[in-house]
C-alpha cells in the first residue's frame, strides 16, 4: 500500500468520472497503454478487482467504490494542505486562472479586478473570455480555478456563489413599432426579426428556450459574435435583439437605439462564481473569490441608466 502515488489516485478518479479508460487517459494526458498498466498494477497491489470491464466502458466494483471514496478524500486533503502552506510563503503572490462569460467581463470585472490588483499587486490574473458552458467545463476539468457564468446554466459538481444580477432588455431602433413600450414580455416581440449571438451561448439558448415555452419561435435573421455587433446591426434596421442591460455603455450613445426592460421573471439574470471546492483553492484564488463576493456600491452607470 505504500506504493500508492498521487498520479495513480488522480487517474482512478478520472476513470470513475469518465467511465472510460480512453477518456481518462486524455484528461490526464497519458497514453492508454500506461493507463491500463497502472490500473492492472493497482488491482494487483490491493488484491482485488476495482473495475468491471464492459464493451462500452468501465464500472466500479464495490472495492472500486471504496477505493474511489478514499482517493477523493486524500486528493482533497493534499490540495487543502498545499493551499494552507502557500499562506506561509513570502507575501501573497501567485496567479489565478479565471474563465468568464462576456457579460461579466464587460459589466462587472473591470472594476472588481482593478480593485483586486491594487490590493494584491503580486498576484497575476489570467482572464479568459468564454461562454458560460465553456467556463463551467474549464473549472470542472481543472483548467481554471474560478469560473464566472450565467446562473441558469447547470454546473454539476461545482460550488456556486451569487455574484451579480443583470436585467435583460429588448434593444430596438428608435423608430421601431415596439420602441415606445415601457416594458414588455419576450413573446410580444417574437413576430419581428431578431439579431443575436451564435447558438452556443447561454444567453441565446435561454432566449430560444423561453420562446419555445411560450409557444413561439425566435426569427433569427442575423447571428454575430459580439454585443457591439448586435447593437450596430439593430441601429441599421436589421432587426431587434435582447442584451444584458449593463453591457450597454456610453460608447454606444452614437447609435439610435431604444432599450426596453423585459418583464419576464427569468429576464433578471443571476451571474454566479463557480469553483470545485473553496477550501481547496490556492490561497491567492480564495483571496480573489472573497474580494468578488464583497458587497459593492452601485457599479458604473450604463447606457440604459441614462437613456
PDB file of C-alpha atoms in Angstrom:
ATOM      1  CA  UNK A   1       0.000   0.000   0.000  1.00  0.00           C
ATOM      2  CA  UNK A   2       2.995   2.287   0.453  1.00  0.00           C
ATOM      3  CA  UNK A   3       3.450   2.332  -3.342  1.00  0.00           C
ATOM      4  CA  UNK A   4       0.372   4.455  -3.930  1.00  0.00           C
ATOM      5  CA  UNK A   5       1.160   7.721  -5.684  1.00  0.00           C
ATOM      6  CA  UNK A   6      -0.904  10.801  -6.434  1.00  0.00           C
ATOM      7  CA  UNK A   7      -0.750  10.228 -10.199  1.00  0.00           C
ATOM      8  CA  UNK A   8      -2.496   6.871  -9.796  1.00  0.00           C
ATOM      9  CA  UNK A   9      -5.059   8.320  -7.395  1.00  0.00           C
ATOM     10  CA  UNK A  10      -5.903  11.166  -9.797  1.00  0.00           C
ATOM     11  CA  UNK A  11      -6.070   8.679 -12.660  1.00  0.00           C
ATOM     12  CA  UNK A  12      -8.515   6.427 -10.815  1.00  0.00           C
ATOM     13  CA  UNK A  13     -10.761   9.395 -10.005  1.00  0.00           C
ATOM     14  CA  UNK A  14     -10.680  10.374 -13.685  1.00  0.00           C
ATOM     15  CA  UNK A  15     -11.642   6.824 -14.724  1.00  0.00           C
ATOM     16  CA  UNK A  16     -14.578   6.889 -12.293  1.00  0.00           C
ATOM     17  CA  UNK A  17     -15.705  10.293 -13.583  1.00  0.00           C
ATOM     18  CA  UNK A  18     -15.362   9.478 -17.273  1.00  0.00           C
ATOM     19  CA  UNK A  19     -16.428   5.815 -17.290  1.00  0.00           C
ATOM     20  CA  UNK A  20     -13.852   5.053 -19.998  1.00  0.00           C
ATOM     21  CA  UNK A  21     -10.115   4.440 -19.920  1.00  0.00           C
ATOM     22  CA  UNK A  22      -9.617   6.346 -23.169  1.00  0.00           C
ATOM     23  CA  UNK A  23     -11.357   9.471 -21.894  1.00  0.00           C
ATOM     24  CA  UNK A  24      -9.474   9.271 -18.585  1.00  0.00           C
ATOM     25  CA  UNK A  25      -6.173   8.951 -20.462  1.00  0.00           C
ATOM     26  CA  UNK A  26      -6.961  12.088 -22.464  1.00  0.00           C
ATOM     27  CA  UNK A  27      -7.994  14.003 -19.346  1.00  0.00           C
ATOM     28  CA  UNK A  28      -4.764  13.076 -17.507  1.00  0.00           C
ATOM     29  CA  UNK A  29      -2.568  13.405 -20.622  1.00  0.00           C
ATOM     30  CA  UNK A  30      -1.377   9.825 -20.501  1.00  0.00           C
ATOM     31  CA  UNK A  31      -1.026   7.068 -23.079  1.00  0.00           C
ATOM     32  CA  UNK A  32      -3.822   4.486 -22.988  1.00  0.00           C
ATOM     33  CA  UNK A  33      -1.299   1.658 -22.509  1.00  0.00           C
ATOM     34  CA  UNK A  34       0.150   3.448 -19.484  1.00  0.00           C
ATOM     35  CA  UNK A  35      -3.333   3.863 -18.020  1.00  0.00           C
ATOM     36  CA  UNK A  36      -4.140   0.170 -18.470  1.00  0.00           C
ATOM     37  CA  UNK A  37      -0.878  -0.839 -16.808  1.00  0.00           C
ATOM     38  CA  UNK A  38      -1.387   1.476 -13.847  1.00  0.00           C
ATOM     39  CA  UNK A  39      -4.874   0.066 -13.281  1.00  0.00           C
ATOM     40  CA  UNK A  40      -3.606  -3.530 -13.517  1.00  0.00           C
ATOM     41  CA  UNK A  41      -0.742  -2.799 -11.125  1.00  0.00           C
ATOM     42  CA  UNK A  42      -3.140  -1.084  -8.726  1.00  0.00           C
ATOM     43  CA  UNK A  43      -5.523  -4.060  -8.722  1.00  0.00           C
ATOM     44  CA  UNK A  44      -2.617  -6.429  -8.136  1.00  0.00           C
ATOM     45  CA  UNK A  45      -1.409  -4.256  -5.253  1.00  0.00           C
ATOM     46  CA  UNK A  46      -4.777  -4.180  -3.458  1.00  0.00           C
ATOM     47  CA  UNK A  47      -5.529  -7.794  -4.303  1.00  0.00           C
ATOM     48  CA  UNK A  48      -8.975  -7.105  -5.752  1.00  0.00           C
ATOM     49  CA  UNK A  49     -10.653  -6.059  -8.977  1.00  0.00           C
ATOM     50  CA  UNK A  50     -11.561  -2.403  -8.907  1.00  0.00           C
ATOM     51  CA  UNK A  51     -13.255  -2.144 -12.332  1.00  0.00           C
ATOM     52  CA  UNK A  52     -15.753  -4.140 -14.350  1.00  0.00           C
ATOM     53  CA  UNK A  53     -14.659  -4.033 -17.998  1.00  0.00           C
ATOM     54  CA  UNK A  54     -17.687  -3.568 -20.276  1.00  0.00           C
ATOM     55  CA  UNK A  55     -17.915  -3.235 -24.055  1.00  0.00           C
ATOM     56  CA  UNK A  56     -18.848   0.448 -23.722  1.00  0.00           C
ATOM     57  CA  UNK A  57     -16.544   1.370 -20.863  1.00  0.00           C
ATOM     58  CA  UNK A  58     -15.861   0.511 -17.236  1.00  0.00           C
ATOM     59  CA  UNK A  59     -17.844   0.463 -13.993  1.00  0.00           C
ATOM     60  CA  UNK A  60     -16.576   0.410 -10.412  1.00  0.00           C
ATOM     61  CA  UNK A  61     -16.749  -2.794  -8.386  1.00  0.00           C
ATOM     62  CA  UNK A  62     -17.685  -2.498  -4.687  1.00  0.00           C
ATOM     63  CA  UNK A  63     -13.956  -2.443  -3.911  1.00  0.00           C
ATOM     64  CA  UNK A  64     -13.544   0.237  -6.556  1.00  0.00           C
ATOM     65  CA  UNK A  65     -16.253   2.368  -4.942  1.00  0.00           C
ATOM     66  CA  UNK A  66     -14.469   2.144  -1.592  1.00  0.00           C
ATOM     67  CA  UNK A  67     -11.136   2.998  -3.208  1.00  0.00           C
ATOM     68  CA  UNK A  68     -12.686   5.979  -5.025  1.00  0.00           C
ATOM     69  CA  UNK A  69     -14.093   7.376  -1.778  1.00  0.00           C
ATOM     70  CA  UNK A  70     -10.691   7.362  -0.102  1.00  0.00           C
ATOM     71  CA  UNK A  71      -8.837   8.535  -3.209  1.00  0.00           C
ATOM     72  CA  UNK A  72     -11.043  11.636  -3.422  1.00  0.00           C
ATOM     73  CA  UNK A  73     -10.532  12.411   0.259  1.00  0.00           C
ATOM     74  CA  UNK A  74      -6.750  12.003   0.008  1.00  0.00           C
ATOM     75  CA  UNK A  75      -6.514  14.291  -3.025  1.00  0.00           C
ATOM     76  CA  UNK A  76      -8.747  16.905  -1.389  1.00  0.00           C
ATOM     77  CA  UNK A  77      -6.652  16.787   1.789  1.00  0.00           C
ATOM     78  CA  UNK A  78      -3.456  17.256  -0.213  1.00  0.00           C
ATOM     79  CA  UNK A  79      -4.958  20.184  -2.103  1.00  0.00           C
ATOM     80  CA  UNK A  80      -6.057  21.712   1.199  1.00  0.00           C
ATOM     81  CA  UNK A  81      -2.569  21.206   2.626  1.00  0.00           C
ATOM     82  CA  UNK A  82      -0.998  22.953  -0.362  1.00  0.00           C
ATOM     83  CA  UNK A  83      -3.443  25.841  -0.005  1.00  0.00           C
ATOM     84  CA  UNK A  84      -2.683  26.232   3.713  1.00  0.00           C
ATOM     85  CA  UNK A  85       1.104  26.031   3.259  1.00  0.00           C
ATOM     86  CA  UNK A  86       1.007  28.618   0.494  1.00  0.00           C
ATOM     87  CA  UNK A  87      -0.021  31.174   3.122  1.00  0.00           C
ATOM     88  CA  UNK A  88       3.391  30.826   4.792  1.00  0.00           C
ATOM     89  CA  UNK A  89       5.258  31.935   1.688  1.00  0.00           C
ATOM     90  CA  UNK A  90       6.910  35.314   1.366  1.00  0.00           C
ATOM     91  CA  UNK A  91       3.931  37.598   0.874  1.00  0.00           C
ATOM     92  CA  UNK A  92       0.809  36.787  -1.100  1.00  0.00           C
ATOM     93  CA  UNK A  93       1.901  36.009  -4.642  1.00  0.00           C
ATOM     94  CA  UNK A  94       0.931  33.623  -7.425  1.00  0.00           C
ATOM     95  CA  UNK A  95      -1.633  33.605 -10.211  1.00  0.00           C
ATOM     96  CA  UNK A  96      -5.326  32.860 -10.551  1.00  0.00           C
ATOM     97  CA  UNK A  97      -6.914  31.403 -13.687  1.00  0.00           C
ATOM     98  CA  UNK A  98     -10.367  32.846 -14.393  1.00  0.00           C
ATOM     99  CA  UNK A  99     -12.749  31.899 -17.208  1.00  0.00           C
ATOM    100  CA  UNK A 100     -15.735  34.241 -17.519  1.00  0.00           C
ATOM    101  CA  UNK A 101     -18.658  34.880 -19.797  1.00  0.00           C
ATOM    102  CA  UNK A 102     -18.800  38.090 -21.815  1.00  0.00           C
ATOM    103  CA  UNK A 103     -21.496  39.774 -19.720  1.00  0.00           C
ATOM    104  CA  UNK A 104     -19.396  39.717 -16.543  1.00  0.00           C
ATOM    105  CA  UNK A 105     -16.247  40.793 -18.395  1.00  0.00           C
ATOM    106  CA  UNK A 106     -17.979  43.858 -19.817  1.00  0.00           C
ATOM    107  CA  UNK A 107     -20.205  44.835 -16.911  1.00  0.00           C
ATOM    108  CA  UNK A 108     -18.516  43.910 -13.633  1.00  0.00           C
ATOM    109  CA  UNK A 109     -14.984  42.519 -13.809  1.00  0.00           C
ATOM    110  CA  UNK A 110     -13.108  45.634 -14.994  1.00  0.00           C
ATOM    111  CA  UNK A 111     -13.871  47.465 -11.729  1.00  0.00           C
ATOM    112  CA  UNK A 112     -13.619  44.421  -9.475  1.00  0.00           C
ATOM    113  CA  UNK A 113     -10.357  43.068 -10.897  1.00  0.00           C
ATOM    114  CA  UNK A 114      -8.789  46.513 -10.974  1.00  0.00           C
ATOM    115  CA  UNK A 115      -9.530  46.978  -7.273  1.00  0.00           C
ATOM    116  CA  UNK A 116      -8.189  43.498  -6.511  1.00  0.00           C
ATOM    117  CA  UNK A 117      -4.942  44.156  -8.401  1.00  0.00           C
ATOM    118  CA  UNK A 118      -4.385  47.350  -6.443  1.00  0.00           C
ATOM    119  CA  UNK A 119      -4.773  45.414  -3.182  1.00  0.00           C
ATOM    120  CA  UNK A 120      -2.692  42.399  -4.330  1.00  0.00           C
ATOM    121  CA  UNK A 121      -0.242  43.668  -6.969  1.00  0.00           C
ATOM    122  CA  UNK A 122       1.872  40.489  -6.813  1.00  0.00           C
ATOM    123  CA  UNK A 123      -0.993  38.221  -7.860  1.00  0.00           C
ATOM    124  CA  UNK A 124      -1.226  37.694 -11.615  1.00  0.00           C
ATOM    125  CA  UNK A 125      -4.721  37.338 -13.051  1.00  0.00           C
ATOM    126  CA  UNK A 126      -5.144  35.129 -16.123  1.00  0.00           C
ATOM    127  CA  UNK A 127      -8.602  36.012 -17.504  1.00  0.00           C
ATOM    128  CA  UNK A 128     -10.069  34.159 -20.488  1.00  0.00           C
ATOM    129  CA  UNK A 129     -13.363  35.121 -22.164  1.00  0.00           C
ATOM    130  CA  UNK A 130     -15.575  32.071 -22.735  1.00  0.00           C
ATOM    131  CA  UNK A 131     -19.267  31.293 -22.936  1.00  0.00           C
ATOM    132  CA  UNK A 132     -20.879  30.029 -19.731  1.00  0.00           C
ATOM    133  CA  UNK A 133     -20.750  26.327 -20.626  1.00  0.00           C
ATOM    134  CA  UNK A 134     -17.066  26.578 -21.516  1.00  0.00           C
ATOM    135  CA  UNK A 135     -16.277  28.406 -18.275  1.00  0.00           C
ATOM    136  CA  UNK A 136     -18.007  25.660 -16.280  1.00  0.00           C
ATOM    137  CA  UNK A 137     -16.135  22.904 -18.124  1.00  0.00           C
ATOM    138  CA  UNK A 138     -12.825  24.680 -17.564  1.00  0.00           C
ATOM    139  CA  UNK A 139     -13.367  24.681 -13.793  1.00  0.00           C
ATOM    140  CA  UNK A 140     -14.614  21.087 -13.764  1.00  0.00           C
ATOM    141  CA  UNK A 141     -11.521  19.967 -15.701  1.00  0.00           C
ATOM    142  CA  UNK A 142      -9.076  21.965 -13.581  1.00  0.00           C
ATOM    143  CA  UNK A 143      -8.139  24.326 -16.424  1.00  0.00           C
ATOM    144  CA  UNK A 144      -9.473  27.322 -14.477  1.00  0.00           C
ATOM    145  CA  UNK A 145      -9.521  27.994 -10.727  1.00  0.00           C
ATOM    146  CA  UNK A 146     -12.638  30.161 -10.891  1.00  0.00           C
ATOM    147  CA  UNK A 147     -15.494  30.423 -13.388  1.00  0.00           C
ATOM    148  CA  UNK A 148     -17.991  33.262 -13.749  1.00  0.00           C
ATOM    149  CA  UNK A 149     -21.119  32.397 -15.687  1.00  0.00           C
ATOM    150  CA  UNK A 150     -24.900  32.651 -16.001  1.00  0.00           C
ATOM    151  CA  UNK A 151     -26.702  31.134 -13.034  1.00  0.00           C
ATOM    152  CA  UNK A 152     -29.290  29.256 -15.103  1.00  0.00           C
ATOM    153  CA  UNK A 153     -26.640  27.008 -16.698  1.00  0.00           C
ATOM    154  CA  UNK A 154     -26.137  23.649 -14.935  1.00  0.00           C
ATOM    155  CA  UNK A 155     -22.799  23.450 -13.111  1.00  0.00           C
ATOM    156  CA  UNK A 156     -22.695  19.873 -11.805  1.00  0.00           C
ATOM    157  CA  UNK A 157     -20.068  19.207  -9.173  1.00  0.00           C
ATOM    158  CA  UNK A 158     -19.169  22.862  -8.560  1.00  0.00           C
ATOM    159  CA  UNK A 159     -19.670  25.103  -5.553  1.00  0.00           C
ATOM    160  CA  UNK A 160     -21.582  28.151  -6.775  1.00  0.00           C
ATOM    161  CA  UNK A 161     -21.977  31.569  -5.127  1.00  0.00           C
ATOM    162  CA  UNK A 162     -24.147  34.505  -6.292  1.00  0.00           C
ATOM    163  CA  UNK A 163     -22.003  37.283  -7.773  1.00  0.00           C
ATOM    164  CA  UNK A 164     -24.144  39.907  -9.546  1.00  0.00           C
ATOM    165  CA  UNK A 165     -27.556  40.389 -11.158  1.00  0.00           C
ATOM    166  CA  UNK A 166     -28.327  41.845 -14.554  1.00  0.00           C
ATOM    167  CA  UNK A 167     -31.534  42.811 -16.313  1.00  0.00           C
ATOM    168  CA  UNK A 168     -32.162  41.703 -19.890  1.00  0.00           C
ATOM    169  CA  UNK A 169     -33.532  44.397 -22.179  1.00  0.00           C
ATOM    170  CA  UNK A 170     -35.040  44.394 -25.646  1.00  0.00           C
ATOM    171  CA  UNK A 171     -32.980  46.577 -27.972  1.00  0.00           C
ATOM    172  CA  UNK A 172     -34.810  48.190 -30.908  1.00  0.00           C
ATOM    173  CA  UNK A 173     -34.207  51.021 -33.379  1.00  0.00           C
ATOM    174  CA  UNK A 174     -35.762  54.259 -32.155  1.00  0.00           C
ATOM    175  CA  UNK A 175     -38.409  54.173 -34.905  1.00  0.00           C
ATOM    176  CA  UNK A 176     -39.427  50.530 -34.319  1.00  0.00           C
ATOM    177  CA  UNK A 177     -43.137  49.746 -33.577  1.00  0.00           C
ATOM    178  CA  UNK A 178     -42.149  48.474 -30.103  1.00  0.00           C
ATOM    179  CA  UNK A 179     -39.867  51.384 -29.253  1.00  0.00           C
ATOM    180  CA  UNK A 180     -42.455  53.294 -27.212  1.00  0.00           C
ATOM    181  CA  UNK A 181     -43.200  50.422 -24.826  1.00  0.00           C
ATOM    182  CA  UNK A 182     -42.019  50.869 -21.234  1.00  0.00           C
ATOM    183  CA  UNK A 183     -41.806  47.116 -20.542  1.00  0.00           C
ATOM    184  CA  UNK A 184     -42.834  44.003 -22.432  1.00  0.00           C
ATOM    185  CA  UNK A 185     -42.651  40.227 -22.409  1.00  0.00           C
ATOM    186  CA  UNK A 186     -40.393  38.382 -24.844  1.00  0.00           C
ATOM    187  CA  UNK A 187     -43.302  36.619 -26.550  1.00  0.00           C
ATOM    188  CA  UNK A 188     -44.729  40.025 -27.556  1.00  0.00           C
ATOM    189  CA  UNK A 189     -41.653  40.650 -29.720  1.00  0.00           C
ATOM    190  CA  UNK A 190     -41.418  37.281 -31.480  1.00  0.00           C
ATOM    191  CA  UNK A 191     -43.261  38.454 -34.606  1.00  0.00           C
ATOM    192  CA  UNK A 192     -40.202  40.563 -35.518  1.00  0.00           C
ATOM    193  CA  UNK A 193     -36.789  39.568 -36.885  1.00  0.00           C
ATOM    194  CA  UNK A 194     -34.039  39.162 -34.287  1.00  0.00           C
ATOM    195  CA  UNK A 195     -30.314  39.817 -34.312  1.00  0.00           C
ATOM    196  CA  UNK A 196     -28.494  37.629 -31.793  1.00  0.00           C
ATOM    197  CA  UNK A 197     -25.396  35.790 -30.740  1.00  0.00           C
ATOM    198  CA  UNK A 198     -24.326  32.442 -32.083  1.00  0.00           C
ATOM    199  CA  UNK A 199     -26.203  29.399 -30.828  1.00  0.00           C
ATOM    200  CA  UNK A 200     -23.554  28.129 -28.387  1.00  0.00           C
ATOM    201  CA  UNK A 201     -24.004  30.991 -25.878  1.00  0.00           C
ATOM    202  CA  UNK A 202     -26.056  30.663 -22.699  1.00  0.00           C
ATOM    203  CA  UNK A 203     -27.996  33.859 -23.489  1.00  0.00           C
ATOM    204  CA  UNK A 204     -29.059  32.634 -26.908  1.00  0.00           C
ATOM    205  CA  UNK A 205     -30.046  29.232 -25.504  1.00  0.00           C
ATOM    206  CA  UNK A 206     -32.086  30.923 -22.770  1.00  0.00           C
ATOM    207  CA  UNK A 207     -33.989  33.086 -25.258  1.00  0.00           C
ATOM    208  CA  UNK A 208     -34.851  30.150 -27.517  1.00  0.00           C
ATOM    209  CA  UNK A 209     -35.908  28.049 -24.525  1.00  0.00           C
ATOM    210  CA  UNK A 210     -38.189  30.744 -23.120  1.00  0.00           C
ATOM    211  CA  UNK A 211     -39.723  31.494 -26.518  1.00  0.00           C
ATOM    212  CA  UNK A 212     -40.448  27.789 -27.012  1.00  0.00           C
ATOM    213  CA  UNK A 213     -42.078  27.563 -23.590  1.00  0.00           C
ATOM    214  CA  UNK A 214     -44.368  30.421 -24.626  1.00  0.00           C
ATOM    215  CA  UNK A 215     -45.250  28.541 -27.818  1.00  0.00           C
ATOM    216  CA  UNK A 216     -43.285  30.950 -30.020  1.00  0.00           C
ATOM    217  CA  UNK A 217     -40.182  30.801 -32.195  1.00  0.00           C
ATOM    218  CA  UNK A 218     -37.459  33.411 -32.439  1.00  0.00           C
ATOM    219  CA  UNK A 219     -36.948  34.553 -36.022  1.00  0.00           C
ATOM    220  CA  UNK A 220     -33.172  34.803 -36.069  1.00  0.00           C
ATOM    221  CA  UNK A 221     -32.235  36.895 -39.080  1.00  0.00           C
ATOM    222  CA  UNK A 222     -28.584  37.523 -38.218  1.00  0.00           C
ATOM    223  CA  UNK A 223     -26.200  35.907 -35.710  1.00  0.00           C
ATOM    224  CA  UNK A 224     -22.909  37.544 -34.768  1.00  0.00           C
ATOM    225  CA  UNK A 225     -20.161  37.119 -32.171  1.00  0.00           C
ATOM    226  CA  UNK A 226     -20.365  40.277 -30.041  1.00  0.00           C
ATOM    227  CA  UNK A 227     -22.818  42.541 -28.237  1.00  0.00           C
ATOM    228  CA  UNK A 228     -21.389  45.543 -30.072  1.00  0.00           C
ATOM    229  CA  UNK A 229     -22.110  43.931 -33.464  1.00  0.00           C
ATOM    230  CA  UNK A 230     -25.689  43.195 -32.382  1.00  0.00           C
ATOM    231  CA  UNK A 231     -26.234  46.856 -31.461  1.00  0.00           C
ATOM    232  CA  UNK A 232     -24.820  48.141 -34.721  1.00  0.00           C
ATOM    233  CA  UNK A 233     -26.967  45.738 -36.766  1.00  0.00           C
ATOM    234  CA  UNK A 234     -30.051  46.900 -34.859  1.00  0.00           C
ATOM    235  CA  UNK A 235     -29.048  50.541 -35.351  1.00  0.00           C
ATOM    236  CA  UNK A 236     -29.126  49.941 -39.123  1.00  0.00           C
ATOM    237  CA  UNK A 237     -32.579  48.352 -39.022  1.00  0.00           C
ATOM    238  CA  UNK A 238     -31.623  44.687 -39.378  1.00  0.00           C
ATOM    239  CA  UNK A 239     -33.838  43.528 -36.517  1.00  0.00           C
ATOM    240  CA  UNK A 240     -34.234  43.683 -32.739  1.00  0.00           C
ATOM    241  CA  UNK A 241     -32.321  41.855 -30.001  1.00  0.00           C
ATOM    242  CA  UNK A 242     -32.033  41.034 -26.312  1.00  0.00           C
ATOM    243  CA  UNK A 243     -28.928  42.008 -24.330  1.00  0.00           C
ATOM    244  CA  UNK A 244     -27.883  42.392 -20.678  1.00  0.00           C
ATOM    245  CA  UNK A 245     -28.521  45.948 -19.536  1.00  0.00           C
ATOM    246  CA  UNK A 246     -25.100  46.564 -18.044  1.00  0.00           C
ATOM    247  CA  UNK A 247     -23.214  45.623 -21.201  1.00  0.00           C
ATOM    248  CA  UNK A 248     -24.579  48.728 -22.970  1.00  0.00           C
ATOM    249  CA  UNK A 249     -22.404  51.684 -22.111  1.00  0.00           C
ATOM    250  CA  UNK A 250     -21.833  55.285 -23.067  1.00  0.00           C
ATOM    251  CA  UNK A 251     -19.744  54.404 -26.130  1.00  0.00           C
ATOM    252  CA  UNK A 252     -22.974  53.296 -27.844  1.00  0.00           C
ATOM    253  CA  UNK A 253     -24.585  56.742 -27.491  1.00  0.00           C
ATOM    254  CA  UNK A 254     -23.997  57.416 -31.184  1.00  0.00           C
ATOM    255  CA  UNK A 255     -26.446  54.624 -32.039  1.00  0.00           C
ATOM    256  CA  UNK A 256     -30.158  55.326 -32.378  1.00  0.00           C
ATOM    257  CA  UNK A 257     -31.360  52.615 -30.019  1.00  0.00           C
ATOM    258  CA  UNK A 258     -34.219  52.181 -27.571  1.00  0.00           C
ATOM    259  CA  UNK A 259     -33.819  49.822 -24.599  1.00  0.00           C
ATOM    260  CA  UNK A 260     -36.931  48.256 -23.077  1.00  0.00           C
ATOM    261  CA  UNK A 261     -36.738  46.050 -19.948  1.00  0.00           C
ATOM    262  CA  UNK A 262     -38.204  42.570 -20.361  1.00  0.00           C
ATOM    263  CA  UNK A 263     -40.988  41.921 -17.848  1.00  0.00           C
ATOM    264  CA  UNK A 264     -40.406  38.145 -17.711  1.00  0.00           C
ATOM    265  CA  UNK A 265     -39.231  36.839 -14.322  1.00  0.00           C
ATOM    266  CA  UNK A 266     -36.303  34.970 -15.897  1.00  0.00           C
ATOM    267  CA  UNK A 267     -35.069  38.222 -17.523  1.00  0.00           C
ATOM    268  CA  UNK A 268     -33.428  39.270 -14.257  1.00  0.00           C
ATOM    269  CA  UNK A 269     -30.389  37.039 -14.595  1.00  0.00           C
ATOM    270  CA  UNK A 270     -28.057  35.925 -11.853  1.00  0.00           C
ATOM    271  CA  UNK A 271     -24.329  35.851 -12.571  1.00  0.00           C
ATOM    272  CA  UNK A 272     -22.503  33.354 -10.334  1.00  0.00           C
ATOM    273  CA  UNK A 273     -18.974  32.375  -9.338  1.00  0.00           C
ATOM    274  CA  UNK A 274     -18.150  28.673  -9.556  1.00  0.00           C
ATOM    275  CA  UNK A 275     -15.239  26.639  -8.190  1.00  0.00           C
ATOM    276  CA  UNK A 276     -14.613  22.998  -7.429  1.00  0.00           C
ATOM    277  CA  UNK A 277     -14.120  23.461  -3.678  1.00  0.00           C
ATOM    278  CA  UNK A 278     -13.493  26.782  -1.975  1.00  0.00           C
ATOM    279  CA  UNK A 279     -11.455  25.187   0.820  1.00  0.00           C
ATOM    280  CA  UNK A 280      -9.030  23.533  -1.611  1.00  0.00           C
ATOM    281  CA  UNK A 281      -8.442  26.612  -3.745  1.00  0.00           C
ATOM    282  CA  UNK A 282      -4.937  28.102  -3.617  1.00  0.00           C
ATOM    283  CA  UNK A 283      -4.887  30.919  -1.108  1.00  0.00           C
ATOM    284  CA  UNK A 284      -4.489  33.518  -3.881  1.00  0.00           C
ATOM    285  CA  UNK A 285      -7.655  32.217  -5.577  1.00  0.00           C
ATOM    286  CA  UNK A 286      -9.528  32.349  -2.295  1.00  0.00           C
ATOM    287  CA  UNK A 287      -8.478  35.971  -1.863  1.00  0.00           C
ATOM    288  CA  UNK A 288      -9.962  36.718  -5.286  1.00  0.00           C
ATOM    289  CA  UNK A 289     -13.247  34.929  -4.554  1.00  0.00           C
ATOM    290  CA  UNK A 290     -13.543  36.727  -1.206  1.00  0.00           C
ATOM    291  CA  UNK A 291     -12.924  40.047  -2.955  1.00  0.00           C
ATOM    292  CA  UNK A 292     -15.525  39.392  -5.669  1.00  0.00           C
ATOM    293  CA  UNK A 293     -18.143  38.414  -3.099  1.00  0.00           C
ATOM    294  CA  UNK A 294     -17.765  41.581  -1.032  1.00  0.00           C
ATOM    295  CA  UNK A 295     -20.793  43.927  -1.076  1.00  0.00           C
ATOM    296  CA  UNK A 296     -20.254  46.721  -3.588  1.00  0.00           C
ATOM    297  CA  UNK A 297     -21.531  50.200  -4.178  1.00  0.00           C
ATOM    298  CA  UNK A 298     -23.621  50.542  -7.352  1.00  0.00           C
ATOM    299  CA  UNK A 299     -21.449  49.943 -10.392  1.00  0.00           C
ATOM    300  CA  UNK A 300     -20.757  52.434 -13.142  1.00  0.00           C
ATOM    301  CA  UNK A 301     -23.800  53.760 -14.928  1.00  0.00           C
ATOM    302  CA  UNK A 302     -24.733  52.005 -18.138  1.00  0.00           C
ATOM    303  CA  UNK A 303     -26.138  53.416 -21.327  1.00  0.00           C
ATOM    304  CA  UNK A 304     -29.505  52.029 -20.207  1.00  0.00           C
ATOM    305  CA  UNK A 305     -29.377  54.003 -16.930  1.00  0.00           C
ATOM    306  CA  UNK A 306     -29.070  57.276 -18.887  1.00  0.00           C
ATOM    307  CA  UNK A 307     -31.487  56.600 -21.753  1.00  0.00           C
TER     308      UNK A 307
END
